[in-house]
Coordinates of C-alpha atoms and ligand atoms in Angstrom, one line a residue:
M1 CA 9.6 19.4 19.3
K2 CA 7.0 16.9 20.6
L3 CA 5.9 14.2 18.1
S4 CA 2.3 15.2 18.7
Q5 CA 3.1 18.6 17.2
L6 CA 5.4 17.4 14.5
G7 CA 2.9 14.7 13.3
E8 CA 3.7 11.5 11.4
F9 CA 4.5 13.3 8.2
G10 CA 6.6 16.0 9.8
L11 CA 8.5 13.2 11.4
I12 CA 9.0 11.3 8.2
D13 CA 10.2 14.6 6.5
R14 CA 12.7 15.1 9.4
I15 CA 14.0 11.5 9.0
R16 CA 14.3 12.1 5.2
R17 CA 16.6 15.1 5.9
M18 CA 18.7 13.0 8.3
V19 CA 19.5 10.2 6.0
S20 CA 21.8 10.6 3.0
V21 CA 20.8 9.4 -0.5
G22 CA 23.2 6.7 -1.7
R23 CA 24.1 5.5 -5.1
G24 CA 21.5 3.6 -7.1
V25 CA 18.5 5.2 -5.3
R26 CA 16.1 6.3 -8.0
L27 CA 13.4 7.2 -5.5
G28 CA 13.9 7.2 -1.7
I29 CA 11.8 8.2 1.2
G30 CA 8.5 9.9 0.4
D31 CA 6.6 7.7 -2.0
D32 CA 4.6 4.5 -1.6
A33 CA 7.7 2.4 -2.2
A34 CA 11.4 3.1 -2.9
W35 CA 12.8 2.4 -6.3
V36 CA 16.4 1.2 -6.3
D37 CA 18.9 0.0 -8.9
H38 CA 20.8 -3.3 -8.8
P39 CA 23.2 -4.8 -11.3
Q40 CA 20.4 -6.7 -13.1
G41 CA 17.8 -4.0 -13.2
S42 CA 15.8 -2.3 -10.5
S43 CA 13.3 -3.1 -7.7
L44 CA 10.5 -1.6 -5.6
I45 CA 10.7 -2.0 -1.8
T46 CA 8.1 -1.1 0.8
A47 CA 7.5 -1.9 4.4
D48 CA 4.6 -1.6 6.9
L49 CA 4.2 -2.2 10.6
L50 CA 1.1 -3.4 12.3
I51 CA 0.9 -3.2 16.1
E52 CA -1.7 -4.7 18.4
G53 CA -3.8 -2.1 20.2
I54 CA -2.9 0.5 17.5
H55 CA -3.7 -1.1 14.2
F56 CA -5.8 -4.0 15.3
D57 CA -7.7 -5.5 18.2
L58 CA -7.6 -9.3 18.5
G59 CA -11.1 -9.0 20.1
W60 CA -12.6 -8.4 16.7
T61 CA -9.9 -9.5 14.2
S62 CA -9.1 -13.1 13.4
L63 CA -5.5 -14.0 13.1
A64 CA -6.1 -15.3 9.5
D65 CA -7.6 -11.9 8.6
L66 CA -4.7 -10.1 10.3
G67 CA -2.1 -12.2 8.3
Y68 CA -4.0 -11.4 5.1
K69 CA -4.1 -7.7 5.9
S70 CA -0.5 -7.3 6.9
L71 CA 0.6 -8.6 3.5
A72 CA -2.3 -6.8 1.6
V73 CA -1.3 -3.3 2.8
N74 CA 2.2 -3.9 1.5
L75 CA 1.0 -5.2 -1.8
S76 CA -1.2 -2.1 -2.1
D77 CA 1.9 0.1 -1.9
I78 CA 3.6 -1.9 -4.7
A79 CA 0.3 -1.5 -6.7
A80 CA 0.5 2.3 -6.1
M81 CA 3.8 2.4 -8.0
G82 CA 2.3 0.2 -10.8
G83 CA 4.5 -2.7 -9.9
V84 CA 4.3 -6.5 -9.4
P85 CA 5.1 -7.8 -5.9
A86 CA 7.5 -10.7 -5.7
Y87 CA 9.1 -11.4 -2.3
A88 CA 8.2 -10.7 1.3
M89 CA 10.2 -10.6 4.6
L90 CA 8.0 -11.1 7.6
S91 CA 9.1 -10.2 11.1
L92 CA 7.0 -10.9 14.2
G93 CA 7.0 -9.8 17.8
I94 CA 5.0 -12.5 19.6
P95 CA 3.5 -12.4 23.1
A96 CA 4.5 -15.3 25.4
H97 CA 0.9 -16.5 25.7
F98 CA 0.5 -17.3 22.0
D99 CA 0.5 -20.9 20.8
S100 CA 1.6 -22.6 17.6
K101 CA -2.0 -23.0 16.4
Q102 CA -2.5 -19.2 16.5
L103 CA 0.6 -18.7 14.3
D104 CA -0.7 -21.3 11.9
E105 CA -3.8 -19.2 11.6
L106 CA -1.8 -16.0 10.9
Y107 CA 0.2 -17.8 8.2
R108 CA -2.9 -19.2 6.7
G109 CA -4.1 -15.7 6.0
I110 CA -0.7 -14.6 4.7
N111 CA -0.2 -17.7 2.5
G112 CA -3.7 -17.4 0.9
L113 CA -3.0 -13.8 -0.4
A114 CA 0.7 -14.5 -1.2
K115 CA -0.2 -17.5 -3.4
K116 CA -2.9 -15.5 -5.2
H117 CA -0.3 -12.9 -6.3
G118 CA 2.7 -15.1 -6.7
V119 CA 4.5 -13.7 -3.7
T120 CA 7.0 -15.8 -1.7
V121 CA 7.9 -15.3 1.9
V122 CA 11.7 -15.5 1.9
G123 CA 12.7 -14.5 5.4
G124 CA 12.0 -12.3 8.4
D125 CA 12.7 -12.3 12.1
T126 CA 11.0 -13.6 15.2
N127 CA 11.1 -12.3 18.8
L128 CA 9.2 -12.2 22.0
A129 CA 7.1 -9.0 22.6
D130 CA 4.6 -7.6 25.0
S131 CA 1.9 -7.4 22.3
L132 CA 1.6 -8.8 18.7
L133 CA 3.7 -6.9 16.2
I134 CA 3.9 -7.7 12.5
S135 CA 6.4 -6.0 10.2
V136 CA 6.3 -6.8 6.6
C137 CA 8.7 -5.7 3.8
V138 CA 7.8 -6.5 0.2
V139 CA 10.1 -6.3 -2.8
G140 CA 8.5 -6.0 -6.3
H141 CA 9.3 -5.5 -9.9
P142 CA 8.7 -2.0 -11.3
P143 CA 6.9 -1.3 -14.5
R144 CA 8.8 0.5 -17.3
K145 CA 8.2 3.8 -15.5
P146 CA 7.0 3.6 -11.8
I147 CA 4.2 6.0 -11.0
C148 CA 5.2 8.5 -8.4
R149 CA 3.2 10.8 -6.2
S150 CA 4.9 13.8 -7.9
G151 CA 3.8 13.8 -11.5
A152 CA 0.4 15.4 -11.5
H153 CA -0.3 18.6 -13.5
V154 CA -2.8 21.3 -13.2
G155 CA -5.9 20.3 -15.3
D156 CA -5.3 16.5 -14.8
D157 CA -8.4 14.5 -13.9
I158 CA -8.5 12.7 -10.5
Y159 CA -9.8 9.2 -10.3
V160 CA -10.3 6.5 -7.6
T161 CA -10.8 2.7 -7.9
G162 CA -13.6 0.9 -6.1
T163 CA -15.7 2.6 -3.4
L164 CA -14.6 4.9 -0.6
G165 CA -15.2 4.8 3.2
D166 CA -16.2 1.1 3.5
A167 CA -13.3 0.0 5.7
A168 CA -13.6 3.0 8.1
L169 CA -17.4 2.5 8.4
G170 CA -16.8 -1.2 8.9
L171 CA -14.4 -0.5 11.7
A172 CA -16.8 2.1 13.3
L173 CA -19.6 -0.6 13.2
L174 CA -17.2 -3.3 14.6
R175 CA -16.7 -1.0 17.6
R176 CA -20.5 -0.8 18.2
K177 CA -20.8 -4.4 19.5
R178 CA -24.5 -4.6 19.9
L179 CA -25.5 -3.9 16.3
R180 CA -27.6 -6.5 14.5
Q181 CA -25.7 -8.5 11.8
S182 CA -26.7 -7.9 8.2
P183 CA -25.2 -8.7 4.8
A184 CA -24.4 -5.0 4.4
M185 CA -22.5 -5.0 7.7
A186 CA -20.7 -8.2 6.8
Q187 CA -19.6 -6.6 3.5
L188 CA -18.2 -3.5 5.3
R189 CA -16.4 -5.6 7.9
K190 CA -14.8 -7.7 5.1
R191 CA -13.6 -4.4 3.5
H192 CA -11.9 -3.6 6.8
H193 CA -10.4 -7.0 7.5
R194 CA -9.5 -8.0 4.0
P195 CA -8.7 -5.0 1.7
T196 CA -8.1 -5.9 -1.9
P197 CA -4.7 -4.6 -3.2
R198 CA -5.6 -3.2 -6.6
L199 CA -2.7 -4.8 -8.4
A200 CA -4.5 -5.7 -11.7
A201 CA -5.9 -2.2 -12.1
A202 CA -2.6 -0.7 -11.3
A203 CA -0.7 -2.9 -13.8
L204 CA -3.2 -2.0 -16.6
L205 CA -2.9 1.7 -15.9
A206 CA 1.0 1.5 -15.6
E207 CA 1.3 -0.6 -18.8
R208 CA -0.5 2.1 -20.7
N209 CA 1.4 4.9 -18.9
L210 CA -1.9 6.6 -18.0
P211 CA -1.4 7.9 -14.5
T212 CA 0.7 11.0 -14.0
A213 CA 0.7 10.4 -10.2
M214 CA -0.7 7.6 -8.0
I215 CA -1.0 6.7 -4.3
D216 CA -3.0 4.1 -2.4
I217 CA -5.6 5.4 0.0
S218 CA -4.4 4.2 3.4
D219 CA -5.1 7.3 5.5
G220 CA -8.2 8.7 3.9
L221 CA -9.0 10.3 0.5
I222 CA -8.3 13.9 1.5
Q223 CA -5.1 13.2 3.3
D224 CA -3.7 11.0 0.6
L225 CA -4.7 13.4 -2.1
G226 CA -2.8 16.0 -0.1
H227 CA 0.3 13.9 -0.5
I228 CA -0.1 13.8 -4.3
C229 CA -0.8 17.6 -4.3
Q230 CA 2.3 18.3 -2.1
A231 CA 4.6 16.1 -4.1
S232 CA 3.2 17.5 -7.4
H233 CA 2.9 21.1 -6.4
V234 CA -0.8 21.2 -7.4
G235 CA -4.1 21.9 -5.7
A236 CA -7.3 19.8 -6.2
T237 CA -11.0 20.2 -6.4
I238 CA -13.1 17.1 -5.5
Q239 CA -16.8 16.8 -6.3
Q240 CA -18.5 15.2 -3.4
D241 CA -21.4 13.9 -5.4
K242 CA -18.9 11.9 -7.6
L243 CA -17.4 10.0 -4.7
P244 CA -18.2 6.3 -5.4
L245 CA -20.1 4.7 -2.4
S246 CA -21.1 1.1 -2.0
N247 CA -24.7 0.1 -1.4
A248 CA -23.7 -1.2 2.0
Y249 CA -22.1 2.2 2.8
R250 CA -25.2 4.1 1.7
A251 CA -27.4 1.7 3.8
L252 CA -25.4 2.0 7.0
A253 CA -23.6 5.3 7.1
G254 CA -26.4 7.2 8.9
K255 CA -25.1 10.3 10.7
I256 CA -21.5 9.5 9.5
A257 CA -22.8 10.6 6.0
M258 CA -19.7 11.4 3.9
R259 CA -17.1 11.5 6.7
C260 CA -15.7 8.0 6.2
A261 CA -15.7 8.3 2.4
M262 CA -13.7 11.6 2.6
S263 CA -11.4 11.0 5.6
G264 CA -11.7 7.3 6.6
G265 CA -8.6 5.2 6.2
E266 CA -7.7 1.7 5.1
D267 CA -9.7 1.4 1.9
Y268 CA -6.5 0.7 0.0
E269 CA -8.1 1.9 -3.2
L270 CA -5.9 3.6 -5.8
L271 CA -6.1 7.4 -6.2
F272 CA -4.5 8.7 -9.4
C273 CA -4.4 11.6 -11.8
A274 CA -4.3 11.5 -15.6
A275 CA -4.4 14.0 -18.4
S276 CA -7.9 14.9 -19.5
H277 CA -7.3 13.7 -23.1
Q278 CA -7.0 10.1 -21.7
R279 CA -10.6 10.0 -20.4
K280 CA -11.8 7.5 -23.1
R281 CA -8.9 5.1 -22.5
I282 CA -9.5 5.1 -18.8
E283 CA -13.2 4.6 -19.2
K284 CA -12.4 1.5 -21.3
L285 CA -10.3 0.1 -18.5
N286 CA -13.4 0.0 -16.3
R287 CA -14.3 -3.3 -17.8
L288 CA -10.8 -4.8 -17.9
A289 CA -9.7 -3.8 -14.4
G290 CA -12.2 -5.9 -12.4
V291 CA -13.0 -2.8 -10.3
A292 CA -14.8 0.4 -11.1
I293 CA -12.7 3.5 -11.9
S294 CA -14.5 6.8 -11.1
R295 CA -13.5 10.3 -12.0
I296 CA -14.0 12.5 -8.9
G297 CA -12.2 15.8 -9.5
V298 CA -9.5 17.8 -11.1
C299 CA -6.0 19.1 -10.3
M300 CA -5.9 22.9 -9.8
P301 CA -3.2 25.5 -9.3
V302 CA -1.4 25.0 -6.0
G303 CA -2.9 28.1 -4.4
N304 CA -6.3 26.5 -4.6
G305 CA -5.4 24.0 -1.9
V306 CA -7.6 20.8 -1.6
H307 CA -11.3 21.6 -1.8
V308 CA -14.4 19.5 -1.8
V309 CA -17.4 21.0 -3.5
D310 CA -21.1 19.9 -3.7
A311 CA -23.1 19.6 -6.9
S312 CA -23.8 23.3 -7.0
G313 CA -20.0 24.1 -6.8
A314 CA -20.2 25.4 -3.2
T315 CA -17.2 24.5 -1.0
I316 CA -17.9 21.9 1.7
A317 CA -15.8 22.0 4.9
V318 CA -14.0 18.8 5.6
K319 CA -13.6 18.4 9.4
A320 CA -11.0 15.7 9.8
A321 CA -8.5 15.4 7.0
G322 CA -7.5 11.8 7.7
H323 CA -5.3 9.6 9.9
D324 CA -2.0 10.7 11.5
H325 CA -0.5 8.3 14.1
F326 CA 1.1 11.1 16.2
K327 CA -0.7 14.3 15.7
R328 CA -3.1 15.5 18.4
P329 CA -5.4 18.5 17.8
Ligands
LIG1 P1 2.3 4.5 3.1 O1 1.1 5.1 3.8 O2 2.2 4.5 1.6 O3 2.7 3.2 3.7 P2 3.9 6.1 4.8 O4 3.1 7.3 5.1 O5 3.9 5.0 5.9 O6 3.5 5.5 3.4 O7 5.4 6.5 4.5 C1 5.7 7.6 3.6 C2 7.1 7.5 3.2 O8 8.0 7.6 4.4 C3 7.5 6.1 2.6 O9 8.4 6.4 1.5 C4 8.2 5.4 3.7 O10 9.1 4.4 3.2 C5 8.9 6.5 4.5 N1 9.1 6.2 5.9 C6 8.1 6.0 6.9 N2 8.7 5.7 8.1 C7 10.0 5.8 7.9 C8 11.2 5.7 8.7 N3 11.0 5.4 10.1 N4 12.4 5.8 8.2 C9 12.5 6.0 6.9 N5 11.5 6.2 6.0 C10 10.3 6.1 6.5
LIG2 MG1 0.8 3.9 0.3

């Protein structure tokens, strides 16, 4: 079958069936990070690959921002499990025309974020390549009970941290080169270039064992919610009017309206489910977490699918579900 028909997630599922599960694997392919045993305890492991021309364009991304982002997206996957990142392996494919100053820039971005979160780069690999390629693998410490995508129950509330759609709108605006600069635009661009891994919020939630399921939003709210629903065998109803939007997004979304907030990727906010009796405890975390936590919907029986409704309860059609690297309509 062509990869364009199989899609990214069909392909991953196929790979999952091809590899055998070895000893000590508590959680293998299919979540934000793997969870594996070792003689002294257990670790979380995650990897992400960024490719020039696919994930970034050096015409509008600085190398320092790119370094930051390549680590941030991995830290975000550790956050999605409720873990604490510790070590990174960083592999590079570098075009021949690059010089050492450019690599200094890349590492400046990586080091800034690594230092902030106590992460050490402990190795990697370097090779010549046709275009810039950055592969990062991060190892982290799990909380007492890592939070998987698969634990949500019918009736659980659905929450997100921060605001939605900023990164995707920021990218859409970056592509429109002739737009006037404004503080709102700078804010959205920053959200695209330098996403914040929500490690502090995730650790607070995990310590209190509040989420029943969690994922980070890399491919868009609806798509990533779909992953939780599939893994947990539940459906979901999302209230569009509850989706948290930044002032910058409201000011600049224009015709895009809610599209980026529902289906735009790369916000790297946390999306999680929690039992409804935990509402008060989660509201209290709003002040501690350093980022807003908004309740946006509820888990439904699996037959419900994933629905978005407006304030009157009427279903809203969502055109694009989210990002898939392979799938073509
Ligand atoms: P995320 O968006 O959280 O980074 P992905 O959608 O990239 O997650 O991956 C989903 C799951 O599939 C993860 O558990 C990841 O480790 C696994 N995965 C992705 N690509 C491969 C591959 N080529 N081989 C094995 N596992 C893979
Ligand atoms: Mg993820």
